[in-house]
Coordinates of C-alpha atoms and ligand atoms in Angstrom, one line a residue:
X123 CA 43.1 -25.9 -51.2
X124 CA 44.1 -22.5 -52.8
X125 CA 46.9 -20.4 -51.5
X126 CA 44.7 -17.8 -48.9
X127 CA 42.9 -21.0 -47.9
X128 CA 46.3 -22.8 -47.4
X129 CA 47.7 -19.6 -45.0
X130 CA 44.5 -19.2 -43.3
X131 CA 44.9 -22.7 -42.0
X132 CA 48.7 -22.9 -41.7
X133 CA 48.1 -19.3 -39.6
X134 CA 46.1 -21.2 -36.9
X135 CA 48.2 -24.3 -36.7
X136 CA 51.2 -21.5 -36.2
X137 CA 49.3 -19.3 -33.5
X138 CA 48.3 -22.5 -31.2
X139 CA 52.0 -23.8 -31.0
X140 CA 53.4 -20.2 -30.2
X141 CA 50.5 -20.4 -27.2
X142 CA 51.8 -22.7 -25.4
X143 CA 54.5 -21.2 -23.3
X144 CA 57.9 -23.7 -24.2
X145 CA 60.4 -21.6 -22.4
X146 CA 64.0 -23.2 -22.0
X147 CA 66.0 -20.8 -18.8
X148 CA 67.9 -22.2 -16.1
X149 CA 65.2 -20.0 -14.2
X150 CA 62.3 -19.6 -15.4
X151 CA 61.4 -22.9 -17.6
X152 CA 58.0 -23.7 -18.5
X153 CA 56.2 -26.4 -16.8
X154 CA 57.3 -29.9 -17.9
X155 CA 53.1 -30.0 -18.4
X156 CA 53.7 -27.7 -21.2
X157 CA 56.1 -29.2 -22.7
X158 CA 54.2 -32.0 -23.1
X159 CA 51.0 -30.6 -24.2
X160 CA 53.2 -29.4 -26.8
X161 CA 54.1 -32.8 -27.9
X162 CA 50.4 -33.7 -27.7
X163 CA 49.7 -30.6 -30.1
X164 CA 52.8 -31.8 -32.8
X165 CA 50.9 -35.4 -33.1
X166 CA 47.2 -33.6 -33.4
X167 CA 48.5 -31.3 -36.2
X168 CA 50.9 -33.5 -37.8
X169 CA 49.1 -37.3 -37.6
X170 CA 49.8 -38.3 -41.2
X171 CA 53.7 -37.4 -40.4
X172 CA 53.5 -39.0 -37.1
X173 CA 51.9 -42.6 -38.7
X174 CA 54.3 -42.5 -41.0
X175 CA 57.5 -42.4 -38.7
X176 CA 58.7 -44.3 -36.0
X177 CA 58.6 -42.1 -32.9
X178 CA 61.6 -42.3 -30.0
X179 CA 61.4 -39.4 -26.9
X180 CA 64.5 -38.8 -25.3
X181 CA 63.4 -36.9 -22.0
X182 CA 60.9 -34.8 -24.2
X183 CA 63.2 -34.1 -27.3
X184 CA 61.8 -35.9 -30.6
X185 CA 63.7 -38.8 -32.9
X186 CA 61.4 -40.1 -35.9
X187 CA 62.4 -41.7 -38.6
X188 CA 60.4 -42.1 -41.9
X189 CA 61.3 -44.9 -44.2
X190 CA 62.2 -44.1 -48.0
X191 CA 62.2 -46.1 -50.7
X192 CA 66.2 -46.5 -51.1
X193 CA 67.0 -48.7 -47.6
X194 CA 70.7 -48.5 -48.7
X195 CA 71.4 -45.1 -49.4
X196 CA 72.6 -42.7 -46.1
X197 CA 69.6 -41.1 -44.7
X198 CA 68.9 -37.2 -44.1
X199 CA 68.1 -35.9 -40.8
X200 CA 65.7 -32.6 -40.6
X201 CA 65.7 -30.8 -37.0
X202 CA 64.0 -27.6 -35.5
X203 CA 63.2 -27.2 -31.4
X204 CA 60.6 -27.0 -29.6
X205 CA 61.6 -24.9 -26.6
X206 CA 62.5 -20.7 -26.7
X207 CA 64.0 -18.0 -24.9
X208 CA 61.9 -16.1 -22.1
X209 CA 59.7 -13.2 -22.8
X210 CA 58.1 -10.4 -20.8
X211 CA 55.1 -8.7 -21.7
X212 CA 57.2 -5.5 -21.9
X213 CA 57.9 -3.8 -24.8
X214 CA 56.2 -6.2 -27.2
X215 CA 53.5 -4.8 -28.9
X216 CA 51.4 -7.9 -29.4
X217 CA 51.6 -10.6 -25.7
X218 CA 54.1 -12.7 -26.6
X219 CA 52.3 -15.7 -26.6
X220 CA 49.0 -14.5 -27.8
X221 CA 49.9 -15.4 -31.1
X222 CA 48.2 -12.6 -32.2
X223 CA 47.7 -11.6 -36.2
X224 CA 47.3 -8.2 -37.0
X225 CA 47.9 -6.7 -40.9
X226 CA 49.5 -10.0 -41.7
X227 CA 51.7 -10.5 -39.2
X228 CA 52.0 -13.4 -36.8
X229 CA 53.2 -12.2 -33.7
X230 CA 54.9 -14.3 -30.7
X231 CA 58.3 -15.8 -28.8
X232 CA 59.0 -18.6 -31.6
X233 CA 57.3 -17.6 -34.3
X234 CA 61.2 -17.3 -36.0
X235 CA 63.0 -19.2 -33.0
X236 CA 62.2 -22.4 -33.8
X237 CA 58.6 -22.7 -33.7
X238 CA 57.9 -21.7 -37.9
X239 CA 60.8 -23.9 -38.5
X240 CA 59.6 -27.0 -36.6
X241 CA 55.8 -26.7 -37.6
X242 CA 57.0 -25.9 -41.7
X243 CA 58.9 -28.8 -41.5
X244 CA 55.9 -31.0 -40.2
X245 CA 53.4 -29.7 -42.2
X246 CA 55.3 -30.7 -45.6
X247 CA 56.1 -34.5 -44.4
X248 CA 52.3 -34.4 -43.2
X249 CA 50.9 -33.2 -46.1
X250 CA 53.4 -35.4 -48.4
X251 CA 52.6 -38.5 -46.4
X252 CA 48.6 -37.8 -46.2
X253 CA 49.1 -38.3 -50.1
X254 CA 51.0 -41.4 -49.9
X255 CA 54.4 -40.0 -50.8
X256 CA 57.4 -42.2 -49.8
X257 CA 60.7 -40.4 -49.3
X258 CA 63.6 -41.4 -51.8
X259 CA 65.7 -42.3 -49.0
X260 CA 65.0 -42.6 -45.0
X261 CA 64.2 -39.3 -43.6
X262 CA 64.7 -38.3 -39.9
X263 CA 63.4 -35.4 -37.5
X264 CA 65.1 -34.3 -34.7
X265 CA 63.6 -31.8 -32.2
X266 CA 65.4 -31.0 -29.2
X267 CA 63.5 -29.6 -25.9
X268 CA 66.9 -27.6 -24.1
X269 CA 67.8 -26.0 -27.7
X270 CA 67.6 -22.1 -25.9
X271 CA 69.8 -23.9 -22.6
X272 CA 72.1 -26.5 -23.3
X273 CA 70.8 -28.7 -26.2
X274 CA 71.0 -31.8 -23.5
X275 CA 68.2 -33.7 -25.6
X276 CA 69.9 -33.0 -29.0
X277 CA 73.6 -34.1 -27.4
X278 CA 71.9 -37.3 -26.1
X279 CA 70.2 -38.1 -29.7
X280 CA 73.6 -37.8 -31.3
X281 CA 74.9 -40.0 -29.0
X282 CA 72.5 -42.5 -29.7
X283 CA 72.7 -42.4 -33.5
X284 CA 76.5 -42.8 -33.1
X285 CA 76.1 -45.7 -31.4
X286 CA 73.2 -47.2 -33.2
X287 CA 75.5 -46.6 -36.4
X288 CA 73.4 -44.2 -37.9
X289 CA 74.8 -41.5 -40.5
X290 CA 73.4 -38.9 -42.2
X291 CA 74.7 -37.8 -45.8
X292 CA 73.1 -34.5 -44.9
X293 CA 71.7 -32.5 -41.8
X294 CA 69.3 -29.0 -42.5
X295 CA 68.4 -27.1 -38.8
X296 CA 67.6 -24.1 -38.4
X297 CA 70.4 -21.1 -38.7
X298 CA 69.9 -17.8 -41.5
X299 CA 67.0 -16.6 -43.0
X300 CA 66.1 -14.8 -46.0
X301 CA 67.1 -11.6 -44.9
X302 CA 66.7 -7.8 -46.4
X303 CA 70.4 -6.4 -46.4
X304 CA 72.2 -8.8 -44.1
X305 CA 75.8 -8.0 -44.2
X306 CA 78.3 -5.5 -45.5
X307 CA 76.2 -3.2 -46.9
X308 CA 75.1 -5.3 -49.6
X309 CA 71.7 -4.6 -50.6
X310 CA 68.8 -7.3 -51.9
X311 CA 67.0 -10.1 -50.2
X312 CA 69.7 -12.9 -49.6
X313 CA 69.2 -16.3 -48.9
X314 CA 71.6 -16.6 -46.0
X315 CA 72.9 -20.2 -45.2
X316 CA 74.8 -21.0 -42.7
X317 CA 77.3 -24.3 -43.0
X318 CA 78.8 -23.8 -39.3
X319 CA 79.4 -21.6 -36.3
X320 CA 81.8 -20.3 -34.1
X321 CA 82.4 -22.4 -30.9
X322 CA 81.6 -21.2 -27.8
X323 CA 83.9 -20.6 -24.6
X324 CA 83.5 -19.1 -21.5
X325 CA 86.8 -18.1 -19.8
X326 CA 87.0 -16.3 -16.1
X327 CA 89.9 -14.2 -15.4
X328 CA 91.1 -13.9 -11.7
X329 CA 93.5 -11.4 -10.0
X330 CA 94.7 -12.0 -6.6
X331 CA 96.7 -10.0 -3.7
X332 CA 97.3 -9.8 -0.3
X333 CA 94.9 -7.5 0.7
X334 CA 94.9 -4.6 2.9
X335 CA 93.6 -1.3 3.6
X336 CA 92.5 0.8 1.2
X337 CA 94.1 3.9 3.0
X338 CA 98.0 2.7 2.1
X339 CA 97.3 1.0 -1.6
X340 CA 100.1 -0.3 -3.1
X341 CA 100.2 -0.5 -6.9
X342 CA 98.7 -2.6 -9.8
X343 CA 95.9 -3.9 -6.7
X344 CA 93.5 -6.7 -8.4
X345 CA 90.7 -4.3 -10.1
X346 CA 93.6 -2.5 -12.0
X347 CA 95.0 -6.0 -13.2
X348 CA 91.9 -6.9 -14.6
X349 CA 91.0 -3.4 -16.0
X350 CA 95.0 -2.9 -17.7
X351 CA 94.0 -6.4 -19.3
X352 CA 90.6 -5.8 -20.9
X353 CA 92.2 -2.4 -22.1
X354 CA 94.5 -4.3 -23.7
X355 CA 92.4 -6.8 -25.3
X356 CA 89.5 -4.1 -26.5
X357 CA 92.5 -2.2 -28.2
X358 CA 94.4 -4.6 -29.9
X359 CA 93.8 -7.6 -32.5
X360 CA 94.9 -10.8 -30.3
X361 CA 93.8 -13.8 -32.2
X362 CA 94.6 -14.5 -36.1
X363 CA 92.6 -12.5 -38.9
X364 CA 91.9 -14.8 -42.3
X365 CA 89.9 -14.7 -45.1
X366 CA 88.6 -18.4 -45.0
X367 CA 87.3 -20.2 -48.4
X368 CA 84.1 -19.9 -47.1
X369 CA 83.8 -15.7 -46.3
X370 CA 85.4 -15.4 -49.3
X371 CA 82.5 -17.8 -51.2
X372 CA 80.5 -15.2 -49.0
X373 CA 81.5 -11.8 -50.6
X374 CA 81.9 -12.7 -53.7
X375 CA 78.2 -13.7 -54.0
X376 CA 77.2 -10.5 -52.3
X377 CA 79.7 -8.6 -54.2
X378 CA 77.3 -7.9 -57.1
X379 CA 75.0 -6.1 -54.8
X380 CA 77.4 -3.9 -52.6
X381 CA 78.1 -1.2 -54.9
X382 CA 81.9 0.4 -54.3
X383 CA 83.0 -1.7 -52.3
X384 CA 81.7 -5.1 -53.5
X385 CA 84.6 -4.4 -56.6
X386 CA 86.7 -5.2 -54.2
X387 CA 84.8 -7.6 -52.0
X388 CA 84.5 -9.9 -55.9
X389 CA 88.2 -10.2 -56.3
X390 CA 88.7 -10.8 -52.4
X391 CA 90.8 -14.1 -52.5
X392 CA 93.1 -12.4 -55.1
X393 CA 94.2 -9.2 -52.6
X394 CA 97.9 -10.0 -51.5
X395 CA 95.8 -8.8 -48.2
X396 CA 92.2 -8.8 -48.2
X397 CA 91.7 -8.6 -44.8
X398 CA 93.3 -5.2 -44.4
X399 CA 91.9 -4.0 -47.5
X400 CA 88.2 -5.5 -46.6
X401 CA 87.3 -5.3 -42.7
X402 CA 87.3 -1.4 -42.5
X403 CA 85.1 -1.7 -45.1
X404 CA 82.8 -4.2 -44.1
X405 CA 81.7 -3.4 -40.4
X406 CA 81.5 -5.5 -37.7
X407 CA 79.4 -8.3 -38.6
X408 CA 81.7 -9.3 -40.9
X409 CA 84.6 -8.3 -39.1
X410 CA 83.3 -11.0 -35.8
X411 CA 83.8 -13.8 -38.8
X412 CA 87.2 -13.0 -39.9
X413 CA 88.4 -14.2 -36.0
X414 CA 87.8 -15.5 -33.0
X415 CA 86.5 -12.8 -30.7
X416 CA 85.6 -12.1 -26.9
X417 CA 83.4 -9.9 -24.8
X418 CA 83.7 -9.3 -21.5
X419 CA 80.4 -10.3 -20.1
X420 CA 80.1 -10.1 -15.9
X421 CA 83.0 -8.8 -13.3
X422 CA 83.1 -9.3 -9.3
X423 CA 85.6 -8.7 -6.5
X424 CA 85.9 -6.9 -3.4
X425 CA 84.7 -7.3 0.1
X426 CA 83.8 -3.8 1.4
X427 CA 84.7 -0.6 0.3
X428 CA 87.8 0.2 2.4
X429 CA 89.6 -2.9 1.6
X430 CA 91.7 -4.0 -1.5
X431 CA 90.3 -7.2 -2.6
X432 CA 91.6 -10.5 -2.4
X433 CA 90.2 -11.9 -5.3
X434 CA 88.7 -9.8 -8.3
X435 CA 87.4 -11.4 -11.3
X436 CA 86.2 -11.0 -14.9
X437 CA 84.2 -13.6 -17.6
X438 CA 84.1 -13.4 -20.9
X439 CA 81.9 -15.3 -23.6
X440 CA 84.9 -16.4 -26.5
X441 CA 83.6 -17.6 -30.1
X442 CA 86.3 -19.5 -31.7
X443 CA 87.1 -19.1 -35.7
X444 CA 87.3 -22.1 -37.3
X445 CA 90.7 -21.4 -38.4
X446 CA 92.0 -20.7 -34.8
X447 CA 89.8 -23.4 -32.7
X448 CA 89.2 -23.5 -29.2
X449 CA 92.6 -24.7 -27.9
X450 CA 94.6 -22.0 -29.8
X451 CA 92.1 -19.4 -29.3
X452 CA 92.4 -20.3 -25.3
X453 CA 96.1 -20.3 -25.1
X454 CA 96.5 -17.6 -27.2
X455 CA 94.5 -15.3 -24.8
X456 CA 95.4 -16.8 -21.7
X457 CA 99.1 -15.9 -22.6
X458 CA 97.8 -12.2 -22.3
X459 CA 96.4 -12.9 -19.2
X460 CA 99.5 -13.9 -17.5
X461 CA 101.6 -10.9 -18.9
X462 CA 99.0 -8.9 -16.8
X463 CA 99.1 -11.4 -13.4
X464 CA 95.7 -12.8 -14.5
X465 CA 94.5 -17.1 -14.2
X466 CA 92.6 -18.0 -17.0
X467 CA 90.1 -20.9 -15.9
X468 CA 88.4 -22.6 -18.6
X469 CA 84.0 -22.4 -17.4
X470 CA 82.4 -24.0 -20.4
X471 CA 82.8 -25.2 -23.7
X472 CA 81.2 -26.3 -26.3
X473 CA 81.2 -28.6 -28.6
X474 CA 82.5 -27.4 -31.7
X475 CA 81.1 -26.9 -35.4
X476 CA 82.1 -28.3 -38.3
X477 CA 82.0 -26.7 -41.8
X478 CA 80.0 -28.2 -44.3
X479 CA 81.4 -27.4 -48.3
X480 CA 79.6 -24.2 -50.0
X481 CA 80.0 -26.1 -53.2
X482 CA 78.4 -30.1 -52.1
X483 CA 76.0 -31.7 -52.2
X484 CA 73.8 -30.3 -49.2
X485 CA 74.5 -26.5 -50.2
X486 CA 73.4 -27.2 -53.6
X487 CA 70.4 -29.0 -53.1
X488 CA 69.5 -26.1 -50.9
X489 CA 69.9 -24.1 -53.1
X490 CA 68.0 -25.5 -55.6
X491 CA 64.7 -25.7 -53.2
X492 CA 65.2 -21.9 -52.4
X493 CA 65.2 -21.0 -56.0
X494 CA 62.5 -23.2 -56.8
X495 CA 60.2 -22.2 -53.4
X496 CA 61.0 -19.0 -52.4
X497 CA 60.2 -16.1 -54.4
X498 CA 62.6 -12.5 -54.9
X499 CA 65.7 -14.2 -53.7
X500 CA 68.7 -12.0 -55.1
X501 CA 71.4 -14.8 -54.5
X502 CA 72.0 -17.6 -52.0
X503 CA 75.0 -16.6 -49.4
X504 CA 77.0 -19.1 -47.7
X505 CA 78.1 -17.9 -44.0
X506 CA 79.3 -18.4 -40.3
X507 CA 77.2 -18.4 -37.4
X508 CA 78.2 -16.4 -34.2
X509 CA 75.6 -18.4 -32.3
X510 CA 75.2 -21.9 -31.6
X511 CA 73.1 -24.0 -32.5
X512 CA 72.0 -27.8 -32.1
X513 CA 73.1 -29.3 -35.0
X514 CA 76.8 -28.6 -33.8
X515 CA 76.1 -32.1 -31.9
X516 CA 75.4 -33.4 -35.0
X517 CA 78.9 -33.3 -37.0
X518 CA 79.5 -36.8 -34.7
X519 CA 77.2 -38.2 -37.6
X520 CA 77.4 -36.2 -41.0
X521 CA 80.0 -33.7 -42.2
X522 CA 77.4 -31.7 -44.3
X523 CA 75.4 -29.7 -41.6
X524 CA 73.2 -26.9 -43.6
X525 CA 71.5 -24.2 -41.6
X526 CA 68.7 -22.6 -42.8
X527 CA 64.8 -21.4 -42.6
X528 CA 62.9 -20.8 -45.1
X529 CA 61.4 -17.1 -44.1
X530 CA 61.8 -14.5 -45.2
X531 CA 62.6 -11.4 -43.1
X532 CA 64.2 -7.9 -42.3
X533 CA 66.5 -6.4 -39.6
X534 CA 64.5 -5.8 -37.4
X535 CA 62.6 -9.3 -37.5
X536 CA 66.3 -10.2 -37.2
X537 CA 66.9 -7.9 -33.4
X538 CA 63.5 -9.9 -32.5
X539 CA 65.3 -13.3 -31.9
X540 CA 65.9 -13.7 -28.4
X541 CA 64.8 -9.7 -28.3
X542 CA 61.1 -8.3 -28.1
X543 CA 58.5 -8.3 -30.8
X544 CA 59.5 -11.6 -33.0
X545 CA 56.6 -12.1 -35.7
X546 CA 56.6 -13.7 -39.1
X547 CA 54.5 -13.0 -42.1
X548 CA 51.8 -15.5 -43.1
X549 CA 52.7 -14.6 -46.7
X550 CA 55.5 -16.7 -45.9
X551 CA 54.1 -19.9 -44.4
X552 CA 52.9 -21.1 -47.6
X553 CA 56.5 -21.1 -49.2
X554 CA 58.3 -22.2 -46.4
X555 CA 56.1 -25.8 -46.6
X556 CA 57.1 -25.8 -49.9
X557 CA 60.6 -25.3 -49.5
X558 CA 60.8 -28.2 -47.1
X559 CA 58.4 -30.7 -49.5
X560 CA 60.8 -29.6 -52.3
X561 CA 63.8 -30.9 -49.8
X562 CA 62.4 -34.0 -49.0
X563 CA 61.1 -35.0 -52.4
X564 CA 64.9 -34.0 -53.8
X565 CA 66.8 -35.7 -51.1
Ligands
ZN193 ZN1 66.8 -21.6 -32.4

């Protein structure tokens, strides 16, 4: 099959996965009928992959598990979900699951957010297995059906690999992109790979009084607690700035393409204070990786509008560095709260991330496939994500989580996650199989 013939088809596999509507919210999720017919859809497109592996549902996330030639040697676990984030009709200029292609594009919720990743990834074991190829070493797939919500599915399938004492010498999900000037104003196409992400935590905030009338107020009342408090924290630095090993691997790979300020940015680990020197520099991307950080995200209080509340409160969404994790980050900003009269109550948090090693194995061979795969790559960037994803369930069974899709795309493709308009181009759907067979003939 030449290369048009292979995108024309590859296009239409794409377009019928982003039609039916997998939507993961506490609200408004798809029909557990949909998710299945997506399941249905996976085995129709991908039945070489599927006869090849042994197939285990959890609750509708996916667990298969293709044998390889070497029985002894750690396996490798691939993963992309099958659910995504809700989308209206507004704004979009193409339905958002029409799946509609117009000059090139493919356009639709998922087409970046998971869905490319999940059917690349099955079209390169299908195709390898439809010619008989045996992986070097086992091969697994995970795809998880709550990715978007709470990545229940990919939690249980951890668990279950834990205690089946299964371990992977190397995890790749999904995570950066090949992105058109990503980050501190380098410019080129980078390969951006992420090898962990900030942990999650939600934190509410509560201020309390006695009340009253709002006709004889007394002072420091519970609205002005909470307001004095996220002055405070908007104004000043509160958790611990660092330059970790692997920002540092990070700007000196962009360095070459930042112009100015990338002669700095190269000899970053050898400032006597880089941070200082670097973040006004950088902007506020890279500035949200050199710390934890927290936004304030919803606020309540009050019972009518003559009355000084009893209770006023405020919640904040917290991602944790690495270097300051979730119990220091916590106590550090809880101590703030109580200078201001303020609980600190601890709402959710996540499991966190590990960090795989910029130089191993998993990087590397990564590496490799995107220089071999993926054409007008300038460099290949390790980095942090803010967000989290699934495979930050899976550091229970491999230290060497890699997260990366093979697309390639530009700022505002990058907006389009969980925003409007997502779309890929089919240029790219040819390359991004190949990047996965290259991974899984390499392993
Ligand atoms: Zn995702």
């Amino acid at each position: 099959m030449d290369q048009s013939e292979r995108t024309r088809k590859y296009t239409e596999a794409l377009q019928r996965m982003i039609r039916i509507e997998t939507v993961s919210d506490p609200d408004r999720r798809s029909p557990q009928e949909n998710f299945e017919a997506f399941r249905g859809l996976l085995r129709e497109l991908f039945p070489h992959a599927y006869s090849a592996c042994a197939v285990r549902e959890f609750d509708g996330s996916l667990l298969l598990k293709w044998p390889g030639r070497d029985r002894e040697a750690l396996p490798v676990l691939f993963m992309n979900h099958q659910d995504v984030v809700p989308a209206g009709a507004d704004g979009w200029q193409h339905a958002p699951f029409s799946g509609e292609v117009a000059d090139g594009m493919l356009w639709g919720r998922g087409t970046l957010d998971d869905k490319g990743g999940l059917w690349a990834m099955l079209q390169a074991a299908d195709e390898l297995a439809a010619e008989g190829f045996v992986p070097p070493r086992d091969i697994w797939f995970e795809s998880g059906c709550d990715e978007e919500v709470h990545g229940r599915g990919a939690a249980a399938i951890s668990r279950w690999l834990q205690e089946n004492g299964v371990r992977f010498e190397m995890v790749f999900d999904e995570g950066g992109d090949v992105v058109r000037d990503p980050i501190a104003g380098a410019k080129g196409r980078f390969a951006m790979i992420g090898v962990g992400e900030k942990s999650v935590v939600n934190l509410k905030f509560t201020a309390r009084s006695d009340g009253g009338h709002a006709s004889a107020p007394g002072k420091n009342t519970p609205l002005v607690q909470l307001g004095k408090f996220m002055a405070y924290v908007d104004r000043n630095q509160i958790f611990d700035v660092e330059l970790s090993p692997t920002l540092s691997e990070m700007l000196s790979r962009l360095a070459p393409f930042m112009g100015k300020a990338g002669k700095l940015a190269g000899k970053a680990d050898k400032l006597r204070k880089p941070v200082e020197i670097l973040k006004p520099k950088l902007g506020g991307t890279v500035g949200a990786l050199l710390s934890t950080t927290i936004a304030f995200t919803q606020i309540g209080g009050g019972e009518a509008v003559n009355s000084i509340p009893r209770e006023a409160w405020v919640v904040a969404d917290m991602r944790c560095s690495h270097h300051q994790g979730q119990e220091a980050s916590i106590a550090k900003i809880a101590k703030v709260a109580k200078r201001y009269g303020l609980e600190t109550e601890i709402l959710e948090k996540e499991v966190p991330s590990g960090l795989a090693d910029c130089h191993g194995k998993a990087f590397r061979l990564v590496e490799e496939a995107v220089r071999a795969t993926l054409p007008g790559v300038d460099a290949c960037v390790p980095y942090i994500m803010t967000g989290a994803s699934d495979s930050r369930y899976f550091d229970r069974v491999c230290s060497q989580c890699i997260r990366f899709l093979p697309f390639a795309i530009d700022g505002s493709q990058l907006d389009s996650i969980h925003g409007v308009n997502e779309y890929v181009d089919v240029e790219t759907l040819v390359p991004a199989v190949e990047y996965y067979k290259y991974l899984m003939q390499h392993v």
